[in-house]
Amino acid sequence: MEKALLPQDEKLPQVPEYVPIIPVKGIVLYPFMIIPLLVQGRKSEKAIDEAVGGTRLIFITGVKGEESEEDPNKEDLHEVGTVATILRMLRVPEGGVKTMVQGLFRAKAVQITDSEGGYLTAKVEELKEIGEESAHIEALTRNVRDQLEKAASLGKPFPPDFILLAQNINDPGKLADLVASTLDLKPEDGQIIIEELDLGKRLSFVSKLLSKEIEILSIQDSIRSHVKEEVEKTQKQFILKEQLKAIQKELGEADPREAEIKELRERVQQAKMPETAEKQSLHEIDRLERTHPDSAEANVIRTYIEWMLDLPWNVSTTDRLDIKHARVVLDEDHYGLEKVKQRIVEFLGVRKLKPDTRGPILCFVGPPGVGKTSLGKSIARAMERKFMRISLGGIRDEAEIRGHRRTYVGALPGRIINGLKQAGSNNPVFMLDEVDKVGADFRGDPSSALLEVLDPEQNHSFSDHYIDVPFDLSRVMFIATANVLYTIPPALQDRMEVINLPGYAEEEKIQIARKFLIPKQQKEHGLTAENLKITDDAIMSIIRNYTREAGLRNLEREIAALCRKVATKIAAGAKKTQFEITSKQLHSYLGAPRADISMHGHKDEVGVVNGLAWTQAGGEVLTIEATTMEGKGNLILTGQLGDVMKESAQAALSFARSNAKKLGITSPPDDKHDIHVHVPSGAIPKDGPSAGVAIGVAIISLLTGKPARWDAAMTGEISLRGHVLPIGGLKEKILAAKRDGITNIILPRKNKGELEELTKEEKAGLKFFLVNHIQEAIKVSLR
């Protein structure tokens, strides 16, 4: 906006009583300033016409608030403004009047009225400035001039010769107005300057505004300098890189980026990838060559190429197909487990005759601590293959198996491809631990992805979402482990060959402790065989009185505790360095026994029967108690029993009622007595179709008054006709009975085939009774 000063020696015209008002928005006209002004609005245009036809004087004042009306009311106008004269006027075809006006003096509208011409007029009163020349005003004047020079040095765009003009103005008020006219002020700040008559306060306010402007200019200057430095740095780097390329070209040296691309292509050719993978890798290298080396996309492409090069596409280990060696290795690492060892030997035999046979998919199922994972390591050692293990417990995201697509930030291959990269060969022994604990949610079903991994008909072309090309998994020997089978989807079970590892008999545990656990713990605790000797009776006592489990983990922990105690004594400087621990000394080393092998004492009781159950941690002996009392003929069941066991109890009671005479029940249940069946350890949920016979015998023992044998345990489901149905988990239940000192075991006759598969050690000390009907079980179990 053009602004100028009115010559100071010009005489002011005579002001009429009423002056036309021109309201303005966002504009402040200071005295002695010349500015162009576009006037719009019906009232304002009439006011201009009236002024031009008369004295050419107008009263310019600001509009209050944010209203944008062309013709504001008199209540919307500030009282203080500037009386100005119209120098030039030009009508615009689009509407409005262009004028050039000069400010004359500050004035206050004493009275605002509506004229007959339809525009606003004001009776104005000239406002005189307050303040005389003083040292304070002189100081403020000099400070404002200095600030102007500093603002100009920082790049403030002033009109030509403005600084010189400001230096030559002696009137402090005109200087303040002049400086204010060059600043980008808010309307309210401009109005403050117009209304301020005290010269000192006006100069001080303008100085404050100048200080704020200088601060902003300083920040802008700093930003410009920083940007300039960055641009110069980038240009410098670009020039240096171009010069480096030119120098390398003169010296015959290759560009590092070109050398990297060339090296990647050579590595792809040397990797002997399948055609599809090689084509994809070369395509990504071409993309990398076209991409700026510092871009994020280049890093993503480079990472993908590195993954493709690190995968063992054509790298494999040579199998050692020596059956005798394999048998020796398996026997060295594990005691017993003949069925599993025989299956491994059979695989090696087939592999020796037909080298291109596909790897088996084995699934070891058994309670914790029976050696499922360590058995996989032994298989890898026997075949001299690499061993890789991943845990699937708790996985709920399908991408954990198949990988993430490269469109996601931070994408990586799944655990299968990652495991093969770590193994460094395409035919390792790959153990999938805890396959029964794989979950599923909104992110997908990992077990569905495992179908492709574990299906011999599909895994020769397994596709990971990240590498996006098929990878041959047919040479991998997959071994899965699980505690239970029922949580594994049937389709996944169908892909695997299930081998059960139910647990160990006491005699087997003694041999394992003697050959494996004790030497291992002695070595880990810095002991030798001379320092510590644990007798067989001590080991048996630990098994029976301190650890009741199907596996060996707690047994190994207790042996480790013994080793710690002995190691501490030797380290403390004990005179004795050789210790022999017997069963009598266990109390001083391990404390009081923690496992009671007898649930209800070594005596026969009426209505108390031992049942055999299967759990995820192996077999378990359940004591089933029955009693009767006055009531309403109800059957009360307690002990956290599941629906299946509740139905078994109801079926057993129905059989007893319907066959009361045959069973010798003189007082059959009636509507005046309740029968209460309870299974202790109530906090532990129990369920399964194998408790019908035990519950039936307990109820019949109660109703006949005949005590049941404490040394007998039974398993089997019962029908309403009294037939005994077959059960599962036979070996686990038999081992549990042996652990609890049971010697007589009643089994369904239809489980005879499984019984014959047990070893002599497992059946040692036990007497088996095979029954088809519950009456046969009653003859054996009741006195």
PDB file of C-alpha atoms in Angstrom, residues 572-731:
ATOM      1  CA  ALA A 572      32.925 -74.343  52.543  1.00  0.00           C
ATOM      2  CA  GLY A 573      36.034 -76.423  53.314  1.00  0.00           C
ATOM      3  CA  ALA A 574      34.484 -79.566  54.752  1.00  0.00           C
ATOM      4  CA  LYS A 575      37.018 -82.210  55.750  1.00  0.00           C
ATOM      5  CA  LYS A 576      34.917 -84.829  54.034  1.00  0.00           C
ATOM      6  CA  THR A 577      34.900 -84.659  50.209  1.00  0.00           C
ATOM      7  CA  GLN A 578      33.132 -87.930  49.503  1.00  0.00           C
ATOM      8  CA  PHE A 579      29.417 -88.171  50.225  1.00  0.00           C
ATOM      9  CA  GLU A 580      27.102 -91.153  49.890  1.00  0.00           C
ATOM     10  CA  ILE A 581      23.398 -90.329  50.159  1.00  0.00           C
ATOM     11  CA  THR A 582      20.942 -93.036  51.195  1.00  0.00           C
ATOM     12  CA  SER A 583      17.175 -92.928  51.592  1.00  0.00           C
ATOM     13  CA  LYS A 584      17.536 -92.293  55.344  1.00  0.00           C
ATOM     14  CA  GLN A 585      19.578 -89.144  54.710  1.00  0.00           C
ATOM     15  CA  LEU A 586      17.126 -87.573  52.228  1.00  0.00           C
ATOM     16  CA  HIS A 587      15.149 -85.829  54.963  1.00  0.00           C
ATOM     17  CA  SER A 588      18.209 -83.804  56.011  1.00  0.00           C
ATOM     18  CA  TYR A 589      18.966 -82.835  52.390  1.00  0.00           C
ATOM     19  CA  LEU A 590      15.513 -82.390  50.815  1.00  0.00           C
ATOM     20  CA  GLY A 591      13.254 -81.893  53.799  1.00  0.00           C
ATOM     21  CA  ALA A 592      10.068 -83.772  54.592  1.00  0.00           C
ATOM     22  CA  PRO A 593       8.537 -85.965  51.831  1.00  0.00           C
ATOM     23  CA  ARG A 594       6.103 -84.017  49.653  1.00  0.00           C
ATOM     24  CA  ALA A 595       4.226 -86.856  47.929  1.00  0.00           C
ATOM     25  CA  ASP A 596       2.051 -89.309  49.876  1.00  0.00           C
ATOM     26  CA  ILE A 597       1.724 -92.519  47.865  1.00  0.00           C
ATOM     27  CA  SER A 598      -1.384 -93.564  49.795  1.00  0.00           C
ATOM     28  CA  MET A 599      -4.590 -91.603  49.325  1.00  0.00           C
ATOM     29  CA  HIS A 600      -6.597 -93.147  52.195  1.00  0.00           C
ATOM     30  CA  GLY A 601      -4.308 -95.425  54.136  1.00  0.00           C
ATOM     31  CA  HIS A 602      -3.423 -99.085  53.735  1.00  0.00           C
ATOM     32  CA  LYS A 603      -6.785-100.469  54.789  1.00  0.00           C
ATOM     33  CA  ASP A 604      -9.967-101.611  53.160  1.00  0.00           C
ATOM     34  CA  GLU A 605     -12.954 -99.283  53.531  1.00  0.00           C
ATOM     35  CA  VAL A 606     -16.616 -99.429  52.598  1.00  0.00           C
ATOM     36  CA  GLY A 607     -17.494 -97.075  49.736  1.00  0.00           C
ATOM     37  CA  VAL A 608     -13.880 -96.054  49.003  1.00  0.00           C
ATOM     38  CA  VAL A 609     -12.428 -97.155  45.641  1.00  0.00           C
ATOM     39  CA  ASN A 610      -9.303 -96.241  43.652  1.00  0.00           C
ATOM     40  CA  GLY A 611      -9.968 -95.077  40.085  1.00  0.00           C
ATOM     41  CA  LEU A 612      -7.405 -94.422  37.365  1.00  0.00           C
ATOM     42  CA  ALA A 613      -7.560 -91.228  35.320  1.00  0.00           C
ATOM     43  CA  TRP A 614      -5.554 -89.634  32.521  1.00  0.00           C
ATOM     44  CA  THR A 615      -4.330 -86.018  32.640  1.00  0.00           C
ATOM     45  CA  GLN A 616      -2.078 -83.837  30.514  1.00  0.00           C
ATOM     46  CA  ALA A 617       0.725 -84.504  33.005  1.00  0.00           C
ATOM     47  CA  GLY A 618       0.293 -88.299  32.788  1.00  0.00           C
ATOM     48  CA  GLY A 619      -1.807 -90.780  34.743  1.00  0.00           C
ATOM     49  CA  GLU A 620      -3.311 -90.167  38.178  1.00  0.00           C
ATOM     50  CA  VAL A 621      -4.994 -92.257  40.888  1.00  0.00           C
ATOM     51  CA  LEU A 622      -8.321 -90.815  42.050  1.00  0.00           C
ATOM     52  CA  THR A 623      -9.882 -91.877  45.326  1.00  0.00           C
ATOM     53  CA  ILE A 624     -13.654 -92.104  44.887  1.00  0.00           C
ATOM     54  CA  GLU A 625     -15.740 -91.966  48.058  1.00  0.00           C
ATOM     55  CA  ALA A 626     -19.440 -92.733  48.453  1.00  0.00           C
ATOM     56  CA  THR A 627     -21.712 -92.352  51.451  1.00  0.00           C
ATOM     57  CA  THR A 628     -25.433 -92.285  52.198  1.00  0.00           C
ATOM     58  CA  MET A 629     -27.600 -90.132  54.442  1.00  0.00           C
ATOM     59  CA  GLU A 630     -31.203 -89.214  55.073  1.00  0.00           C
ATOM     60  CA  GLY A 631     -32.611 -87.025  52.332  1.00  0.00           C
ATOM     61  CA  LYS A 632     -34.929 -87.060  49.347  1.00  0.00           C
ATOM     62  CA  GLY A 633     -33.389 -89.740  47.141  1.00  0.00           C
ATOM     63  CA  ASN A 634     -30.939 -87.378  45.351  1.00  0.00           C
ATOM     64  CA  LEU A 635     -27.515 -88.190  43.924  1.00  0.00           C
ATOM     65  CA  ILE A 636     -24.987 -85.578  45.119  1.00  0.00           C
ATOM     66  CA  LEU A 637     -21.737 -85.237  43.176  1.00  0.00           C
ATOM     67  CA  THR A 638     -18.802 -83.100  44.358  1.00  0.00           C
ATOM     68  CA  GLY A 639     -15.156 -82.674  43.468  1.00  0.00           C
ATOM     69  CA  GLN A 640     -15.159 -80.485  40.320  1.00  0.00           C
ATOM     70  CA  LEU A 641     -16.548 -83.284  38.150  1.00  0.00           C
ATOM     71  CA  GLY A 642     -17.167 -82.662  34.479  1.00  0.00           C
ATOM     72  CA  ASP A 643     -20.329 -83.546  32.578  1.00  0.00           C
ATOM     73  CA  VAL A 644     -18.987 -86.936  31.439  1.00  0.00           C
ATOM     74  CA  MET A 645     -18.140 -88.075  34.972  1.00  0.00           C
ATOM     75  CA  LYS A 646     -21.519 -86.875  36.245  1.00  0.00           C
ATOM     76  CA  GLU A 647     -23.237 -88.981  33.601  1.00  0.00           C
ATOM     77  CA  SER A 648     -21.036 -91.953  34.546  1.00  0.00           C
ATOM     78  CA  ALA A 649     -22.115 -91.611  38.170  1.00  0.00           C
ATOM     79  CA  GLN A 650     -25.788 -91.488  37.182  1.00  0.00           C
ATOM     80  CA  ALA A 651     -25.367 -94.580  34.979  1.00  0.00           C
ATOM     81  CA  ALA A 652     -23.627 -96.456  37.822  1.00  0.00           C
ATOM     82  CA  LEU A 653     -26.416 -95.618  40.269  1.00  0.00           C
ATOM     83  CA  SER A 654     -29.081 -96.678  37.763  1.00  0.00           C
ATOM     84  CA  PHE A 655     -27.321-100.025  37.276  1.00  0.00           C
ATOM     85  CA  ALA A 656     -27.124-100.574  41.048  1.00  0.00           C
ATOM     86  CA  ARG A 657     -30.836 -99.833  41.508  1.00  0.00           C
ATOM     87  CA  SER A 658     -31.981-101.990  38.615  1.00  0.00           C
ATOM     88  CA  ASN A 659     -29.819-104.952  39.710  1.00  0.00           C
ATOM     89  CA  ALA A 660     -30.145-104.643  43.480  1.00  0.00           C
ATOM     90  CA  LYS A 661     -31.122-108.307  44.061  1.00  0.00           C
ATOM     91  CA  LYS A 662     -28.366-109.741  41.843  1.00  0.00           C
ATOM     92  CA  LEU A 663     -25.805-107.584  43.605  1.00  0.00           C
ATOM     93  CA  GLY A 664     -26.968-108.590  47.086  1.00  0.00           C
ATOM     94  CA  ILE A 665     -28.247-105.130  48.016  1.00  0.00           C
ATOM     95  CA  THR A 666     -30.779-105.628  50.790  1.00  0.00           C
ATOM     96  CA  SER A 667     -31.660-101.954  51.199  1.00  0.00           C
ATOM     97  CA  PRO A 668     -31.733-100.382  47.728  1.00  0.00           C
ATOM     98  CA  PRO A 669     -31.722 -96.561  47.444  1.00  0.00           C
ATOM     99  CA  ASP A 670     -35.118 -94.965  48.077  1.00  0.00           C
ATOM    100  CA  ASP A 671     -36.615 -91.472  48.155  1.00  0.00           C
ATOM    101  CA  LYS A 672     -35.700 -91.052  51.823  1.00  0.00           C
ATOM    102  CA  HIS A 673     -31.932 -91.322  51.448  1.00  0.00           C
ATOM    103  CA  ASP A 674     -29.379 -89.363  49.421  1.00  0.00           C
ATOM    104  CA  ILE A 675     -26.197 -90.848  47.985  1.00  0.00           C
ATOM    105  CA  HIS A 676     -23.148 -88.567  47.976  1.00  0.00           C
ATOM    106  CA  VAL A 677     -20.233 -89.396  45.627  1.00  0.00           C
ATOM    107  CA  HIS A 678     -17.078 -87.308  46.172  1.00  0.00           C
ATOM    108  CA  VAL A 679     -13.694 -87.192  44.431  1.00  0.00           C
ATOM    109  CA  PRO A 680     -11.092 -85.410  46.621  1.00  0.00           C
ATOM    110  CA  SER A 681      -8.757 -82.634  45.327  1.00  0.00           C
ATOM    111  CA  GLY A 682     -11.872 -80.643  44.550  1.00  0.00           C
ATOM    112  CA  ALA A 683      -9.980 -77.624  43.205  1.00  0.00           C
ATOM    113  CA  ILE A 684      -8.716 -79.664  40.250  1.00  0.00           C
ATOM    114  CA  PRO A 685     -11.277 -80.153  37.425  1.00  0.00           C
ATOM    115  CA  LYS A 686     -11.764 -83.816  36.491  1.00  0.00           C
ATOM    116  CA  ASP A 687     -13.551 -85.314  33.526  1.00  0.00           C
ATOM    117  CA  GLY A 688     -13.329 -88.219  31.098  1.00  0.00           C
ATOM    118  CA  PRO A 689     -15.133 -91.434  30.058  1.00  0.00           C
ATOM    119  CA  SER A 690     -13.212 -93.880  32.269  1.00  0.00           C
ATOM    120  CA  ALA A 691     -14.579 -93.494  35.807  1.00  0.00           C
ATOM    121  CA  GLY A 692     -17.890 -95.358  35.447  1.00  0.00           C
ATOM    122  CA  VAL A 693     -16.640 -98.718  36.803  1.00  0.00           C
ATOM    123  CA  ALA A 694     -14.870 -97.127  39.820  1.00  0.00           C
ATOM    124  CA  ILE A 695     -17.933 -95.035  40.742  1.00  0.00           C
ATOM    125  CA  GLY A 696     -20.220 -98.064  40.286  1.00  0.00           C
ATOM    126  CA  VAL A 697     -18.059-100.264  42.535  1.00  0.00           C
ATOM    127  CA  ALA A 698     -17.923 -97.489  45.181  1.00  0.00           C
ATOM    128  CA  ILE A 699     -21.734 -97.178  45.219  1.00  0.00           C
ATOM    129  CA  ILE A 700     -22.238-100.985  45.312  1.00  0.00           C
ATOM    130  CA  SER A 701     -19.629-101.273  48.109  1.00  0.00           C
ATOM    131  CA  LEU A 702     -21.588 -98.650  50.039  1.00  0.00           C
ATOM    132  CA  LEU A 703     -24.971-100.296  49.495  1.00  0.00           C
ATOM    133  CA  THR A 704     -23.760-103.867  50.202  1.00  0.00           C
ATOM    134  CA  GLY A 705     -21.521-102.894  53.120  1.00  0.00           C
ATOM    135  CA  LYS A 706     -18.578-104.789  51.602  1.00  0.00           C
ATOM    136  CA  PRO A 707     -15.199-102.984  51.875  1.00  0.00           C
ATOM    137  CA  ALA A 708     -13.138-102.372  48.748  1.00  0.00           C
ATOM    138  CA  ARG A 709      -9.499-103.439  48.502  1.00  0.00           C
ATOM    139  CA  TRP A 710      -7.045-100.580  49.094  1.00  0.00           C
ATOM    140  CA  ASP A 711      -4.419-102.175  46.815  1.00  0.00           C
ATOM    141  CA  ALA A 712      -6.730-102.372  43.780  1.00  0.00           C
ATOM    142  CA  ALA A 713      -7.450 -99.696  41.205  1.00  0.00           C
ATOM    143  CA  MET A 714      -9.711 -99.802  38.183  1.00  0.00           C
ATOM    144  CA  THR A 715     -10.574 -97.943  35.005  1.00  0.00           C
ATOM    145  CA  GLY A 716     -13.285 -98.314  32.402  1.00  0.00           C
ATOM    146  CA  GLU A 717     -16.628 -96.836  31.450  1.00  0.00           C
ATOM    147  CA  ILE A 718     -19.906 -98.552  32.315  1.00  0.00           C
ATOM    148  CA  SER A 719     -23.117 -98.976  30.358  1.00  0.00           C
ATOM    149  CA  LEU A 720     -26.613 -99.199  31.834  1.00  0.00           C
ATOM    150  CA  ARG A 721     -26.429-102.982  31.401  1.00  0.00           C
ATOM    151  CA  GLY A 722     -23.151-103.132  33.339  1.00  0.00           C
ATOM    152  CA  HIS A 723     -20.839-103.742  30.396  1.00  0.00           C
ATOM    153  CA  VAL A 724     -17.313-102.353  30.771  1.00  0.00           C
ATOM    154  CA  LEU A 725     -16.193-100.240  27.810  1.00  0.00           C
ATOM    155  CA  PRO A 726     -12.563 -99.692  26.675  1.00  0.00           C
ATOM    156  CA  ILE A 727     -10.543 -96.615  27.643  1.00  0.00           C
ATOM    157  CA  GLY A 728      -7.509 -94.641  26.456  1.00  0.00           C
ATOM    158  CA  GLY A 729      -4.254 -93.659  28.148  1.00  0.00           C
ATOM    159  CA  LEU A 730      -3.702 -97.204  29.434  1.00  0.00           C
ATOM    160  CA  LYS A 731       0.044 -96.967  29.953  1.00  0.00           C
TER     161      LYS A 731
END
